[in-house]
Amino acid sequence: MSRMNVNLAGVELKNPVMTASGTFGSGAEYSEFVDLNKLGAVVTKGVANVPWPGNPTPRVTETASGMLNAIGLQNPGEETFAKRDLKFLEQFDTKVVVNVCGHSTEEYVDCVRRLADEKRADLLEINISCPNVKEGGISFGTNPRAVEQITAAVKKAARQPVIMKLSPNVTDIREIAKAAEAGGADALSMINTITGMKIDVRRRTFALANRTGGLSGPAIHPVAVRMVWECAQSVKIPIIGMGGIADAEGALEMIMAGASAVSVGTANFRDQTTVIRVIDGIRAYLEENRIGSVRDLIGCVR
């Protein structure tokens, strides 16, 4: 039988498929539909050191082959998150990646310190790439020097392996990846959403109250695959590939481009069982092609 396990920054995952932050709640919301024990990892919704209210509504709108969101990282804050969401995840045999957000280096570091002793937090994914937060977020993720500095600060405070989540809204994502690696990142996750806009021509106004939002879904998949491939050639740390994955083929593209693991996001809104279908599809591909381990496919296309 083909092996599905992968190692991500020293953490062993039973398979390379996880959920993308912000599209799966923190696990509880989908547990009625998906056996969380079957996932490589659950990636939580973004959490900050204090509660965030998020952006005004409307915050989501459909687009051709995707969607735009401007949620603004609404979250209950680390204290409630730990007592409620991490406590819930204790009952499942899967890894947990906590997505961390902030407006400043100090806020990121404070949240990371608060999570240091949380045994259910196996890895930390630092979101420096959200296009819907007016302070912090994408401003960190588009400047190589800022990326290196915030990565180093977070890494110094963290006890868990640190994954830096990269923005595609840059001229050359390879420079950002190198900066994160230089700052001490243990892994990268990419890509976050692409900044976009939709106008409601009937109402003659913006479809989102925030005016702009993050584009996700199948529309961004080819861009994401290209960026994963570019960065896999440029850094030595592992990459989690995401962006428009809706089936096993999309996940395998990411893996062959150089991703050690993948995250399924927007497709969860359409079909809550997508992550399970992706896992089963990868396993079937390995068996049909007599490939001993999914690790044999990582970066096989050069």
PDB file of C-alpha atoms in Angstrom:
ATOM      1  CA  MET A   1       0.000   0.000   0.000  1.00  0.00           C
ATOM      2  CA  SER A   2       1.308   3.451  -0.893  1.00  0.00           C
ATOM      3  CA  ARG A   3       2.380   5.687   1.975  1.00  0.00           C
ATOM      4  CA  MET A   4       0.535   8.968   2.422  1.00  0.00           C
ATOM      5  CA  ASN A   5       2.445  10.404   5.388  1.00  0.00           C
ATOM      6  CA  VAL A   6       4.602  13.516   4.993  1.00  0.00           C
ATOM      7  CA  ASN A   7       6.887  15.443   7.318  1.00  0.00           C
ATOM      8  CA  LEU A   8       6.261  19.146   7.657  1.00  0.00           C
ATOM      9  CA  ALA A   9       8.912  21.077   9.584  1.00  0.00           C
ATOM     10  CA  GLY A  10       9.512  18.100  11.848  1.00  0.00           C
ATOM     11  CA  VAL A  11       5.822  17.343  12.374  1.00  0.00           C
ATOM     12  CA  GLU A  12       4.543  14.080  10.904  1.00  0.00           C
ATOM     13  CA  LEU A  13       1.199  14.302   9.082  1.00  0.00           C
ATOM     14  CA  LYS A  14      -0.745  11.137   8.221  1.00  0.00           C
ATOM     15  CA  ASN A  15      -1.410  12.601   4.760  1.00  0.00           C
ATOM     16  CA  PRO A  16      -0.558  15.860   2.954  1.00  0.00           C
ATOM     17  CA  VAL A  17      -4.067  17.327   2.907  1.00  0.00           C
ATOM     18  CA  MET A  18      -5.208  20.034   5.301  1.00  0.00           C
ATOM     19  CA  THR A  19      -7.831  22.760   5.355  1.00  0.00           C
ATOM     20  CA  ALA A  20      -7.161  26.386   4.451  1.00  0.00           C
ATOM     21  CA  SER A  21      -7.587  28.970   7.183  1.00  0.00           C
ATOM     22  CA  GLY A  22     -10.878  30.805   7.155  1.00  0.00           C
ATOM     23  CA  THR A  23     -12.714  28.190   5.095  1.00  0.00           C
ATOM     24  CA  PHE A  24     -13.246  25.446   7.676  1.00  0.00           C
ATOM     25  CA  GLY A  25     -13.973  27.353  10.847  1.00  0.00           C
ATOM     26  CA  SER A  26     -11.703  25.833  13.457  1.00  0.00           C
ATOM     27  CA  GLY A  27     -12.943  22.298  12.847  1.00  0.00           C
ATOM     28  CA  ALA A  28     -16.107  22.141  14.937  1.00  0.00           C
ATOM     29  CA  GLU A  29     -18.217  23.764  12.245  1.00  0.00           C
ATOM     30  CA  TYR A  30     -17.454  20.959   9.752  1.00  0.00           C
ATOM     31  CA  SER A  31     -17.092  18.002  12.124  1.00  0.00           C
ATOM     32  CA  GLU A  32     -20.677  16.926  11.448  1.00  0.00           C
ATOM     33  CA  PHE A  33     -19.812  16.405   7.776  1.00  0.00           C
ATOM     34  CA  VAL A  34     -16.114  15.443   7.843  1.00  0.00           C
ATOM     35  CA  ASP A  35     -14.237  12.967  10.026  1.00  0.00           C
ATOM     36  CA  LEU A  36     -11.453  15.230  11.237  1.00  0.00           C
ATOM     37  CA  ASN A  37      -9.381  12.168  12.155  1.00  0.00           C
ATOM     38  CA  LYS A  38      -8.839  11.530   8.442  1.00  0.00           C
ATOM     39  CA  LEU A  39      -7.209  14.902   7.749  1.00  0.00           C
ATOM     40  CA  GLY A  40      -3.507  15.570   7.633  1.00  0.00           C
ATOM     41  CA  ALA A  41      -4.186  18.689   9.675  1.00  0.00           C
ATOM     42  CA  VAL A  42      -6.910  21.138  10.617  1.00  0.00           C
ATOM     43  CA  VAL A  43      -5.895  24.753  10.015  1.00  0.00           C
ATOM     44  CA  THR A  44      -7.889  27.079  12.234  1.00  0.00           C
ATOM     45  CA  LYS A  45      -9.444  30.392  11.360  1.00  0.00           C
ATOM     46  CA  GLY A  46      -7.147  33.321  12.076  1.00  0.00           C
ATOM     47  CA  VAL A  47      -6.807  34.260  15.735  1.00  0.00           C
ATOM     48  CA  ALA A  48      -5.341  37.423  17.277  1.00  0.00           C
ATOM     49  CA  ASN A  49      -4.239  38.303  20.790  1.00  0.00           C
ATOM     50  CA  VAL A  50      -7.556  40.124  21.315  1.00  0.00           C
ATOM     51  CA  PRO A  51     -10.988  39.856  19.603  1.00  0.00           C
ATOM     52  CA  TRP A  52     -11.446  41.480  16.199  1.00  0.00           C
ATOM     53  CA  PRO A  53     -14.892  42.538  14.879  1.00  0.00           C
ATOM     54  CA  GLY A  54     -13.965  42.189  11.194  1.00  0.00           C
ATOM     55  CA  ASN A  55     -15.168  44.340   8.312  1.00  0.00           C
ATOM     56  CA  PRO A  56     -18.674  45.704   7.686  1.00  0.00           C
ATOM     57  CA  THR A  57     -21.115  43.693   5.537  1.00  0.00           C
ATOM     58  CA  PRO A  58     -21.561  42.651   2.772  1.00  0.00           C
ATOM     59  CA  ARG A  59     -18.296  40.714   3.073  1.00  0.00           C
ATOM     60  CA  VAL A  60     -18.617  37.916   0.496  1.00  0.00           C
ATOM     61  CA  THR A  61     -19.614  37.831  -3.165  1.00  0.00           C
ATOM     62  CA  GLU A  62     -19.397  35.233  -5.925  1.00  0.00           C
ATOM     63  CA  THR A  63     -17.290  35.710  -9.036  1.00  0.00           C
ATOM     64  CA  ALA A  64     -16.661  33.656 -12.152  1.00  0.00           C
ATOM     65  CA  SER A  65     -14.842  30.493 -10.979  1.00  0.00           C
ATOM     66  CA  GLY A  66     -14.363  31.853  -7.495  1.00  0.00           C
ATOM     67  CA  MET A  67     -15.384  34.269  -4.788  1.00  0.00           C
ATOM     68  CA  LEU A  68     -14.295  37.523  -3.186  1.00  0.00           C
ATOM     69  CA  ASN A  69     -14.177  37.895   0.568  1.00  0.00           C
ATOM     70  CA  ALA A  70     -13.460  40.808   2.878  1.00  0.00           C
ATOM     71  CA  ILE A  71     -14.174  39.227   6.256  1.00  0.00           C
ATOM     72  CA  GLY A  72     -11.378  41.181   7.891  1.00  0.00           C
ATOM     73  CA  LEU A  73     -10.187  38.295  10.082  1.00  0.00           C
ATOM     74  CA  GLN A  74     -13.079  38.479  12.552  1.00  0.00           C
ATOM     75  CA  ASN A  75     -12.141  36.309  15.532  1.00  0.00           C
ATOM     76  CA  PRO A  76     -12.899  35.884  19.258  1.00  0.00           C
ATOM     77  CA  GLY A  77      -9.331  36.421  20.460  1.00  0.00           C
ATOM     78  CA  GLU A  78      -6.770  33.910  21.704  1.00  0.00           C
ATOM     79  CA  GLU A  79      -8.256  33.347  25.170  1.00  0.00           C
ATOM     80  CA  THR A  80     -11.688  32.268  23.936  1.00  0.00           C
ATOM     81  CA  PHE A  81     -10.124  30.413  21.008  1.00  0.00           C
ATOM     82  CA  ALA A  82      -7.956  28.301  23.317  1.00  0.00           C
ATOM     83  CA  LYS A  83     -10.773  27.479  25.742  1.00  0.00           C
ATOM     84  CA  ARG A  84     -13.324  26.700  23.035  1.00  0.00           C
ATOM     85  CA  ASP A  85     -11.709  25.687  19.746  1.00  0.00           C
ATOM     86  CA  LEU A  86      -8.441  24.077  20.836  1.00  0.00           C
ATOM     87  CA  LYS A  87     -10.315  22.274  23.611  1.00  0.00           C
ATOM     88  CA  PHE A  88     -12.739  20.843  21.029  1.00  0.00           C
ATOM     89  CA  LEU A  89      -9.874  19.593  18.849  1.00  0.00           C
ATOM     90  CA  GLU A  90      -8.347  17.564  21.701  1.00  0.00           C
ATOM     91  CA  GLN A  91     -10.657  14.645  20.871  1.00  0.00           C
ATOM     92  CA  PHE A  92      -9.301  14.151  17.329  1.00  0.00           C
ATOM     93  CA  ASP A  93      -6.238  12.323  16.041  1.00  0.00           C
ATOM     94  CA  THR A  94      -5.021  14.961  13.628  1.00  0.00           C
ATOM     95  CA  LYS A  95      -2.491  17.768  13.674  1.00  0.00           C
ATOM     96  CA  VAL A  96      -3.605  21.330  14.373  1.00  0.00           C
ATOM     97  CA  VAL A  97      -2.162  24.398  12.664  1.00  0.00           C
ATOM     98  CA  VAL A  98      -3.159  27.650  14.364  1.00  0.00           C
ATOM     99  CA  ASN A  99      -3.388  30.634  12.030  1.00  0.00           C
ATOM    100  CA  VAL A 100      -2.204  33.823  13.739  1.00  0.00           C
ATOM    101  CA  CYS A 101      -3.009  37.391  12.684  1.00  0.00           C
ATOM    102  CA  GLY A 102      -2.133  40.852  13.951  1.00  0.00           C
ATOM    103  CA  HIS A 103      -1.890  44.556  13.161  1.00  0.00           C
ATOM    104  CA  SER A 104       1.697  44.911  14.346  1.00  0.00           C
ATOM    105  CA  THR A 105       4.764  42.854  15.172  1.00  0.00           C
ATOM    106  CA  GLU A 106       3.935  43.253  18.864  1.00  0.00           C
ATOM    107  CA  GLU A 107       0.429  41.830  18.386  1.00  0.00           C
ATOM    108  CA  TYR A 108       1.725  38.834  16.435  1.00  0.00           C
ATOM    109  CA  VAL A 109       4.389  38.126  19.056  1.00  0.00           C
ATOM    110  CA  ASP A 110       1.911  38.498  21.929  1.00  0.00           C
ATOM    111  CA  CYS A 111      -0.456  35.968  20.367  1.00  0.00           C
ATOM    112  CA  VAL A 112       2.382  33.552  19.585  1.00  0.00           C
ATOM    113  CA  ARG A 113       3.579  33.732  23.199  1.00  0.00           C
ATOM    114  CA  ARG A 114       0.068  33.034  24.452  1.00  0.00           C
ATOM    115  CA  LEU A 115      -0.047  29.928  22.249  1.00  0.00           C
ATOM    116  CA  ALA A 116       3.408  28.668  23.249  1.00  0.00           C
ATOM    117  CA  ASP A 117       2.128  26.320  25.956  1.00  0.00           C
ATOM    118  CA  GLU A 118      -0.974  25.145  24.096  1.00  0.00           C
ATOM    119  CA  LYS A 119      -0.283  21.443  23.563  1.00  0.00           C
ATOM    120  CA  ARG A 120      -2.969  21.178  20.872  1.00  0.00           C
ATOM    121  CA  ALA A 121      -1.214  23.748  18.667  1.00  0.00           C
ATOM    122  CA  ASP A 122       1.232  21.654  16.630  1.00  0.00           C
ATOM    123  CA  LEU A 123       2.294  24.377  14.189  1.00  0.00           C
ATOM    124  CA  LEU A 124       1.693  28.103  13.786  1.00  0.00           C
ATOM    125  CA  GLU A 125       0.747  29.692  10.459  1.00  0.00           C
ATOM    126  CA  ILE A 126       1.509  33.412  10.544  1.00  0.00           C
ATOM    127  CA  ASN A 127      -0.820  35.357   8.288  1.00  0.00           C
ATOM    128  CA  ILE A 128       1.140  38.354   7.016  1.00  0.00           C
ATOM    129  CA  SER A 129      -0.750  38.395   3.751  1.00  0.00           C
ATOM    130  CA  CYS A 130      -4.411  39.273   4.286  1.00  0.00           C
ATOM    131  CA  PRO A 131      -5.564  41.896   1.747  1.00  0.00           C
ATOM    132  CA  ASN A 132      -8.589  42.887   3.851  1.00  0.00           C
ATOM    133  CA  VAL A 133      -6.919  44.304   6.963  1.00  0.00           C
ATOM    134  CA  LYS A 134      -6.230  48.024   6.769  1.00  0.00           C
ATOM    135  CA  GLU A 135      -3.268  47.894   9.161  1.00  0.00           C
ATOM    136  CA  GLY A 136      -0.683  45.142   9.202  1.00  0.00           C
ATOM    137  CA  GLY A 137      -1.514  42.063   7.178  1.00  0.00           C
ATOM    138  CA  ILE A 138      -0.541  42.644   3.579  1.00  0.00           C
ATOM    139  CA  SER A 139       1.730  45.601   4.412  1.00  0.00           C
ATOM    140  CA  PHE A 140       4.048  43.132   6.142  1.00  0.00           C
ATOM    141  CA  GLY A 141       3.727  40.546   3.409  1.00  0.00           C
ATOM    142  CA  THR A 142       4.817  42.711   0.481  1.00  0.00           C
ATOM    143  CA  ASN A 143       8.090  44.081   1.859  1.00  0.00           C
ATOM    144  CA  PRO A 144      10.995  41.585   1.986  1.00  0.00           C
ATOM    145  CA  ARG A 145      12.768  43.376   4.832  1.00  0.00           C
ATOM    146  CA  ALA A 146       9.574  43.560   6.892  1.00  0.00           C
ATOM    147  CA  VAL A 147       8.898  39.859   6.194  1.00  0.00           C
ATOM    148  CA  GLU A 148      12.345  38.878   7.437  1.00  0.00           C
ATOM    149  CA  GLN A 149      12.034  41.034  10.555  1.00  0.00           C
ATOM    150  CA  ILE A 150       8.572  39.865  11.594  1.00  0.00           C
ATOM    151  CA  THR A 151       9.497  36.250  10.865  1.00  0.00           C
ATOM    152  CA  ALA A 152      12.545  36.542  13.125  1.00  0.00           C
ATOM    153  CA  ALA A 153      10.485  38.155  15.901  1.00  0.00           C
ATOM    154  CA  VAL A 154       7.776  35.490  15.736  1.00  0.00           C
ATOM    155  CA  LYS A 155      10.304  32.679  15.528  1.00  0.00           C
ATOM    156  CA  LYS A 156      12.077  33.954  18.645  1.00  0.00           C
ATOM    157  CA  ALA A 157       8.802  33.877  20.619  1.00  0.00           C
ATOM    158  CA  ALA A 158       7.393  30.616  19.265  1.00  0.00           C
ATOM    159  CA  ARG A 159       7.798  27.121  20.632  1.00  0.00           C
ATOM    160  CA  GLN A 160       6.030  25.488  17.689  1.00  0.00           C
ATOM    161  CA  PRO A 161       7.349  25.368  14.107  1.00  0.00           C
ATOM    162  CA  VAL A 162       6.523  28.599  12.263  1.00  0.00           C
ATOM    163  CA  ILE A 163       4.855  28.672   8.840  1.00  0.00           C
ATOM    164  CA  MET A 164       4.780  32.055   7.102  1.00  0.00           C
ATOM    165  CA  LYS A 165       1.751  32.586   4.846  1.00  0.00           C
ATOM    166  CA  LEU A 166       2.739  34.534   1.751  1.00  0.00           C
ATOM    167  CA  SER A 167       0.831  37.060  -0.326  1.00  0.00           C
ATOM    168  CA  PRO A 168       0.664  36.717  -4.123  1.00  0.00           C
ATOM    169  CA  ASN A 169       0.145  40.479  -4.434  1.00  0.00           C
ATOM    170  CA  VAL A 170       3.824  41.161  -5.035  1.00  0.00           C
ATOM    171  CA  THR A 171       6.143  41.640  -8.007  1.00  0.00           C
ATOM    172  CA  ASP A 172       8.325  38.615  -7.243  1.00  0.00           C
ATOM    173  CA  ILE A 173       7.121  36.164  -4.609  1.00  0.00           C
ATOM    174  CA  ARG A 174      10.505  34.436  -4.630  1.00  0.00           C
ATOM    175  CA  GLU A 175      12.038  37.442  -2.875  1.00  0.00           C
ATOM    176  CA  ILE A 176       9.382  37.260  -0.167  1.00  0.00           C
ATOM    177  CA  ALA A 177       9.950  33.511   0.247  1.00  0.00           C
ATOM    178  CA  LYS A 178      13.703  34.022   0.595  1.00  0.00           C
ATOM    179  CA  ALA A 179      13.122  36.748   3.175  1.00  0.00           C
ATOM    180  CA  ALA A 180      10.902  34.478   5.267  1.00  0.00           C
ATOM    181  CA  GLU A 181      13.510  31.722   5.055  1.00  0.00           C
ATOM    182  CA  ALA A 182      16.245  34.167   6.090  1.00  0.00           C
ATOM    183  CA  GLY A 183      14.122  35.189   9.072  1.00  0.00           C
ATOM    184  CA  GLY A 184      14.046  31.588  10.272  1.00  0.00           C
ATOM    185  CA  ALA A 185      10.703  30.309   8.957  1.00  0.00           C
ATOM    186  CA  ASP A 186      10.307  26.546   9.207  1.00  0.00           C
ATOM    187  CA  ALA A 187       7.885  26.398   6.276  1.00  0.00           C
ATOM    188  CA  LEU A 188       5.831  28.540   3.896  1.00  0.00           C
ATOM    189  CA  SER A 189       2.163  28.426   2.951  1.00  0.00           C
ATOM    190  CA  MET A 190       1.059  29.952  -0.323  1.00  0.00           C
ATOM    191  CA  ILE A 191      -0.785  31.532  -1.813  1.00  0.00           C
ATOM    192  CA  ASN A 192      -3.240  33.737   0.007  1.00  0.00           C
ATOM    193  CA  THR A 193      -5.974  35.450  -1.970  1.00  0.00           C
ATOM    194  CA  ILE A 194      -5.389  37.854  -4.861  1.00  0.00           C
ATOM    195  CA  THR A 195      -6.782  41.356  -4.374  1.00  0.00           C
ATOM    196  CA  GLY A 196      -9.842  41.935  -6.556  1.00  0.00           C
ATOM    197  CA  MET A 197     -12.997  43.981  -6.917  1.00  0.00           C
ATOM    198  CA  LYS A 198     -16.571  43.485  -8.087  1.00  0.00           C
ATOM    199  CA  ILE A 199     -19.076  46.206  -8.908  1.00  0.00           C
ATOM    200  CA  ASP A 200     -22.816  45.643  -8.700  1.00  0.00           C
ATOM    201  CA  VAL A 201     -23.961  47.289 -11.926  1.00  0.00           C
ATOM    202  CA  ARG A 202     -27.630  47.169 -10.926  1.00  0.00           C
ATOM    203  CA  ARG A 203     -27.046  49.081  -7.704  1.00  0.00           C
ATOM    204  CA  ARG A 204     -24.100  50.989  -9.199  1.00  0.00           C
ATOM    205  CA  THR A 205     -21.956  50.403  -6.170  1.00  0.00           C
ATOM    206  CA  PHE A 206     -19.303  48.041  -4.848  1.00  0.00           C
ATOM    207  CA  ALA A 207     -20.387  44.467  -4.180  1.00  0.00           C
ATOM    208  CA  LEU A 208     -18.314  44.453  -0.981  1.00  0.00           C
ATOM    209  CA  ALA A 209     -18.527  47.091   1.730  1.00  0.00           C
ATOM    210  CA  ASN A 210     -14.731  47.020   1.863  1.00  0.00           C
ATOM    211  CA  ARG A 211     -14.664  47.780  -1.905  1.00  0.00           C
ATOM    212  CA  THR A 212     -11.837  45.306  -2.510  1.00  0.00           C
ATOM    213  CA  GLY A 213     -11.560  41.718  -1.344  1.00  0.00           C
ATOM    214  CA  GLY A 214      -9.509  38.575  -1.659  1.00  0.00           C
ATOM    215  CA  LEU A 215     -10.160  36.463  -4.756  1.00  0.00           C
ATOM    216  CA  SER A 216     -10.033  32.708  -4.187  1.00  0.00           C
ATOM    217  CA  GLY A 217     -11.230  29.540  -5.896  1.00  0.00           C
ATOM    218  CA  PRO A 218     -10.400  27.826  -9.218  1.00  0.00           C
ATOM    219  CA  ALA A 219      -9.723  31.177 -10.913  1.00  0.00           C
ATOM    220  CA  ILE A 220      -6.426  31.579  -9.024  1.00  0.00           C
ATOM    221  CA  HIS A 221      -5.197  27.984  -9.237  1.00  0.00           C
ATOM    222  CA  PRO A 222      -2.797  28.360 -12.200  1.00  0.00           C
ATOM    223  CA  VAL A 223      -1.226  31.413 -10.561  1.00  0.00           C
ATOM    224  CA  ALA A 224      -0.800  29.506  -7.296  1.00  0.00           C
ATOM    225  CA  VAL A 225       0.823  26.499  -8.990  1.00  0.00           C
ATOM    226  CA  ARG A 226       3.290  28.776 -10.776  1.00  0.00           C
ATOM    227  CA  MET A 227       4.220  30.580  -7.574  1.00  0.00           C
ATOM    228  CA  VAL A 228       4.650  27.339  -5.616  1.00  0.00           C
ATOM    229  CA  TRP A 229       6.953  26.039  -8.356  1.00  0.00           C
ATOM    230  CA  GLU A 230       8.990  29.268  -8.398  1.00  0.00           C
ATOM    231  CA  CYS A 231       9.479  29.273  -4.645  1.00  0.00           C
ATOM    232  CA  ALA A 232      10.273  25.564  -4.492  1.00  0.00           C
ATOM    233  CA  GLN A 233      13.236  26.335  -6.753  1.00  0.00           C
ATOM    234  CA  SER A 234      14.315  29.240  -4.542  1.00  0.00           C
ATOM    235  CA  VAL A 235      14.088  28.031  -0.910  1.00  0.00           C
ATOM    236  CA  LYS A 236      14.971  24.874   0.977  1.00  0.00           C
ATOM    237  CA  ILE A 237      12.154  24.901   3.532  1.00  0.00           C
ATOM    238  CA  PRO A 238       8.904  22.984   2.856  1.00  0.00           C
ATOM    239  CA  ILE A 239       5.913  24.619   1.189  1.00  0.00           C
ATOM    240  CA  ILE A 240       2.180  24.135   1.748  1.00  0.00           C
ATOM    241  CA  GLY A 241       0.438  24.784  -1.570  1.00  0.00           C
ATOM    242  CA  MET A 242      -3.036  26.282  -1.767  1.00  0.00           C
ATOM    243  CA  GLY A 243      -5.201  28.255  -4.133  1.00  0.00           C
ATOM    244  CA  GLY A 244      -8.168  26.845  -6.008  1.00  0.00           C
ATOM    245  CA  ILE A 245      -7.670  23.169  -5.133  1.00  0.00           C
ATOM    246  CA  ALA A 246     -10.998  21.415  -5.678  1.00  0.00           C
ATOM    247  CA  ASP A 247      -9.947  17.836  -6.427  1.00  0.00           C
ATOM    248  CA  ALA A 248      -7.039  15.402  -6.256  1.00  0.00           C
ATOM    249  CA  GLU A 249      -5.662  16.555  -9.604  1.00  0.00           C
ATOM    250  CA  GLY A 250      -5.335  20.124  -8.360  1.00  0.00           C
ATOM    251  CA  ALA A 251      -3.617  18.899  -5.200  1.00  0.00           C
ATOM    252  CA  LEU A 252      -1.238  16.698  -7.178  1.00  0.00           C
ATOM    253  CA  GLU A 253      -0.296  19.650  -9.374  1.00  0.00           C
ATOM    254  CA  MET A 254       0.797  21.535  -6.261  1.00  0.00           C
ATOM    255  CA  ILE A 255       2.763  18.563  -4.936  1.00  0.00           C
ATOM    256  CA  MET A 256       4.507  17.956  -8.249  1.00  0.00           C
ATOM    257  CA  ALA A 257       5.349  21.674  -8.394  1.00  0.00           C
ATOM    258  CA  GLY A 258       7.151  21.328  -5.067  1.00  0.00           C
ATOM    259  CA  ALA A 259       4.600  21.477  -2.241  1.00  0.00           C
ATOM    260  CA  SER A 260       5.094  19.040   0.636  1.00  0.00           C
ATOM    261  CA  ALA A 261       1.439  19.445   1.643  1.00  0.00           C
ATOM    262  CA  VAL A 262      -1.687  21.194   0.379  1.00  0.00           C
ATOM    263  CA  SER A 263      -4.622  23.111   1.809  1.00  0.00           C
ATOM    264  CA  VAL A 264      -8.183  22.977   0.490  1.00  0.00           C
ATOM    265  CA  GLY A 265     -10.112  26.207   0.934  1.00  0.00           C
ATOM    266  CA  THR A 266     -12.932  27.718  -1.097  1.00  0.00           C
ATOM    267  CA  ALA A 267     -14.080  24.308  -2.380  1.00  0.00           C
ATOM    268  CA  ASN A 268     -15.223  23.516   1.181  1.00  0.00           C
ATOM    269  CA  PHE A 269     -18.046  26.036   0.786  1.00  0.00           C
ATOM    270  CA  ARG A 270     -19.415  24.185  -2.227  1.00  0.00           C
ATOM    271  CA  ASP A 271     -18.909  20.645  -0.937  1.00  0.00           C
ATOM    272  CA  GLN A 272     -18.045  20.046   2.699  1.00  0.00           C
ATOM    273  CA  THR A 273     -16.507  16.659   1.865  1.00  0.00           C
ATOM    274  CA  THR A 274     -13.971  18.005  -0.649  1.00  0.00           C
ATOM    275  CA  VAL A 275     -10.988  17.402   1.657  1.00  0.00           C
ATOM    276  CA  ILE A 276     -11.884  13.721   2.008  1.00  0.00           C
ATOM    277  CA  ARG A 277     -12.313  13.338  -1.761  1.00  0.00           C
ATOM    278  CA  VAL A 278      -8.893  14.927  -2.293  1.00  0.00           C
ATOM    279  CA  ILE A 279      -7.253  12.532   0.179  1.00  0.00           C
ATOM    280  CA  ASP A 280      -8.939   9.500  -1.391  1.00  0.00           C
ATOM    281  CA  GLY A 281      -8.067  10.725  -4.880  1.00  0.00           C
ATOM    282  CA  ILE A 282      -4.374  11.130  -4.092  1.00  0.00           C
ATOM    283  CA  ARG A 283      -4.271   7.650  -2.568  1.00  0.00           C
ATOM    284  CA  ALA A 284      -5.977   6.177  -5.633  1.00  0.00           C
ATOM    285  CA  TYR A 285      -3.488   7.934  -7.932  1.00  0.00           C
ATOM    286  CA  LEU A 286      -0.555   6.481  -6.014  1.00  0.00           C
ATOM    287  CA  GLU A 287      -2.001   2.965  -6.136  1.00  0.00           C
ATOM    288  CA  GLU A 288      -2.928   3.149  -9.822  1.00  0.00           C
ATOM    289  CA  ASN A 289       0.539   4.364 -10.751  1.00  0.00           C
ATOM    290  CA  ARG A 290       2.353   2.046  -8.317  1.00  0.00           C
ATOM    291  CA  ILE A 291       4.030   4.923  -6.516  1.00  0.00           C
ATOM    292  CA  GLY A 292       5.306   3.881  -3.107  1.00  0.00           C
ATOM    293  CA  SER A 293       4.954   7.208  -1.330  1.00  0.00           C
ATOM    294  CA  VAL A 294       3.378  10.585  -1.976  1.00  0.00           C
ATOM    295  CA  ARG A 295       6.759  12.038  -1.004  1.00  0.00           C
ATOM    296  CA  ASP A 296       8.165  10.629  -4.250  1.00  0.00           C
ATOM    297  CA  LEU A 297       6.020  13.154  -6.136  1.00  0.00           C
ATOM    298  CA  ILE A 298       7.129  16.300  -4.274  1.00  0.00           C
ATOM    299  CA  GLY A 299       8.841  18.574  -6.788  1.00  0.00           C
ATOM    300  CA  CYS A 300       9.034  15.899  -9.464  1.00  0.00           C
ATOM    301  CA  VAL A 301       8.303  18.483 -12.181  1.00  0.00           C
ATOM    302  CA  ARG A 302      11.332  20.694 -12.675  1.00  0.00           C
TER     303      ARG A 302
END
